């Protein structure tokens, strides 16, 4: 599995001056997506609705609204 492309704009285009610790979204060669975000599993796990679950190997991450909004144009329709 490899990163094929960034979905959206790079962090510096969203105002990051250092490029460090910035959320990002990537399309993978298998068609899935990978995200870089702030780890928030401990904080949000108890907030999941009753019909949502998280496997032990999964983590809840926070990605800024701006990151996802700016990624929308690059996201595939299907």
Rosetta silent file (secondary structure, phi, psi, omega in degrees, C-alpha in Angstrom):
SEQUENCE: XXXXXXXXXXXXXXXXXXXXXXXXXXXXXXXXXXXXXXXXXXXXXXXXXXXXXXXXXXXXXXXXXXXXXXXXXXXXXX
SCORE:     score description
SCORE:     0.000 S_00000001
   1 L     0.000  138.496 -178.890    0.000    0.000    0.000 S_00000001
   2 L  -138.425  157.072  172.314    1.277    3.457   -0.926 S_00000001
   3 E   -77.333  125.123 -178.989    0.116    7.048   -0.732 S_00000001
   4 E   -90.552  -44.826 -177.956   -1.139    7.998   -4.191 S_00000001
   5 E  -164.735  159.830  172.357   -1.990   11.656   -3.620 S_00000001
   6 E   -78.719  141.241  173.982   -2.980   14.324   -1.128 S_00000001
   7 L  -103.325  112.843 -176.524   -6.684   15.079   -0.948 S_00000001
   8 L   102.184 -158.858 -175.592   -7.027   18.836   -0.593 S_00000001
   9 L  -104.615  155.978  179.210   -4.313   21.414   -0.198 S_00000001
  10 L   -66.807  158.592 -177.666   -1.009   21.134    1.679 S_00000001
  11 H   -52.763  -38.396 -178.374   -0.802   22.462    5.246 S_00000001
  12 H   -64.059  -26.893  177.598    1.078   25.621    4.232 S_00000001
  13 H   -76.695  -12.000  176.338   -1.871   26.574    1.983 S_00000001
  14 H  -102.953   10.607  174.233   -4.113   26.360    5.050 S_00000001
  15 L   103.430    0.895  178.461   -1.940   28.761    7.026 S_00000001
  16 L   -75.552  123.775  179.624    0.632   26.495    8.671 S_00000001
  17 L   -87.313  -26.215 -178.403    3.942   28.304    8.768 S_00000001
  18 L   -98.988  -23.323 -176.538    5.983   25.361   10.071 S_00000001
  19 L    76.634    1.770 -178.693    4.186   22.489    8.312 S_00000001
  20 L   -93.952  148.654  174.746    4.456   20.506   11.538 S_00000001
  21 L    54.035   43.784 -178.085    1.577   18.805   13.340 S_00000001
  22 L  -112.283  135.595  176.095   -0.926   19.577   10.623 S_00000001
  23 L   -63.103  150.523 -179.018   -3.943   17.445    9.726 S_00000001
  24 E  -156.743  157.799  179.503   -3.874   15.972    6.250 S_00000001
  25 E  -130.244  134.407 -178.503   -5.826   13.509    4.091 S_00000001
  26 E  -131.571  143.217  171.827   -4.293   11.092    1.579 S_00000001
  27 E   -89.867  137.115 -178.604   -5.686    8.645   -0.962 S_00000001
  28 E  -101.954  160.898 -177.265   -4.031    5.229   -0.837 S_00000001
  29 L   -62.706  -21.369  178.219   -3.208    2.852   -3.673 S_00000001
  30 L   -91.315    6.553  178.372   -5.909    0.432   -2.497 S_00000001
  31 L    92.302  -10.925  176.806   -8.592    3.146   -2.745 S_00000001
  32 L   -81.277  177.488 -179.376   -8.804    3.787    1.002 S_00000001
  33 E  -124.226  147.748  174.439   -7.868    7.031    2.723 S_00000001
  34 E  -120.070  143.070  178.362   -5.384    7.824    5.473 S_00000001
  35 E  -125.898  146.328  168.523   -5.632   10.840    7.748 S_00000001
  36 E  -106.638  123.858 -179.266   -3.198   12.652    9.983 S_00000001
  37 L  -152.668  179.858  178.923   -5.034   14.162   12.903 S_00000001
  38 E   -83.201  123.163 -178.826   -4.911   14.774   16.618 S_00000001
  39 E   -64.866  126.442 -176.738   -5.371   11.538   18.567 S_00000001
  40 L  -140.657   26.674 -176.234   -8.522   11.840   20.701 S_00000001
  41 H   -59.379  -50.130 -177.200   -9.589    8.251   21.393 S_00000001
  42 H   -59.917  -39.280 -177.963   -9.611    8.516   25.191 S_00000001
  43 H   -73.728  -39.028 -171.229  -11.609   11.740   25.082 S_00000001
  44 H  -103.147  -13.092 -177.506  -14.167   10.775   22.428 S_00000001
  45 H   -55.129  -43.460 -179.008  -14.572    7.000   22.794 S_00000001
  46 H   -72.324  -11.840  179.751  -17.272    7.444   25.456 S_00000001
  47 H   -91.893   -8.156 -179.536  -19.064    9.939   23.184 S_00000001
  48 L   -60.761  140.459  177.329  -19.637    7.475   20.339 S_00000001
  49 L   -66.907  161.133 -176.637  -23.330    6.858   19.648 S_00000001
  50 L   -56.318  -28.546 -177.859  -24.751    3.422   20.545 S_00000001
  51 L   -93.754   13.591  177.399  -24.615    2.218   16.934 S_00000001
  52 L  -116.940  146.365  179.405  -20.897    3.088   16.514 S_00000001
  53 L  -144.789  159.240 -179.371  -17.962    0.990   17.643 S_00000001
  54 L  -132.023  127.273  176.859  -14.192    1.109   17.494 S_00000001
  55 L   -72.643  159.878 -179.558  -11.912   -1.919   17.258 S_00000001
  56 L   -57.157  -31.086 -178.568   -8.891   -2.104   19.576 S_00000001
  57 L   -87.066   -2.150 -179.917   -6.584   -1.333   16.649 S_00000001
  58 L   -98.583  151.337  178.029   -8.594    1.765   15.590 S_00000001
  59 L  -128.696  149.325  173.551   -8.133    5.306   16.889 S_00000001
  60 L   -93.313  126.405  177.828  -10.357    8.362   16.833 S_00000001
  61 E  -123.924  149.774  177.080   -8.571   11.367   15.366 S_00000001
  62 E   -99.518  128.934  174.992   -9.629   14.972   15.007 S_00000001
  63 L  -120.698  131.947 -175.887   -9.162   16.603   11.616 S_00000001
  64 L   -60.511  150.049  177.545   -9.917   20.293   11.315 S_00000001
  65 H   -56.428  -44.199 -178.920  -13.029   21.363    9.468 S_00000001
  66 H   -59.197  -39.120  179.250  -10.921   23.438    7.075 S_00000001
  67 H   -60.278  -47.382 -178.958   -8.856   20.371    6.149 S_00000001
  68 H   -71.575  -38.689  179.010  -11.938   18.355    5.180 S_00000001
  69 H   -63.095  -42.506 -179.243  -13.712   21.260    3.475 S_00000001
  70 H   -74.254  -17.625  176.543  -10.626   21.983    1.369 S_00000001
  71 H   -84.445  -17.765 -174.732  -10.314   18.259    0.566 S_00000001
  72 H   -54.725  -43.534 -177.418  -13.889   18.058   -0.704 S_00000001
  73 H   -63.642  -29.228 -178.145  -13.043   19.235   -4.248 S_00000001
  74 H   -92.732   -6.443 -177.172  -10.389   16.499   -4.619 S_00000001
  75 L   -76.440  134.946  179.284  -12.516   13.699   -3.152 S_00000001
  76 L   -67.182  150.986  179.708  -13.797   11.137   -5.645 S_00000001
  77 L   -77.564  -25.321 -179.230  -17.558   10.934   -6.192 S_00000001
  78 L  -145.385    0.000    0.000  -17.561    7.154   -6.096 S_00000001
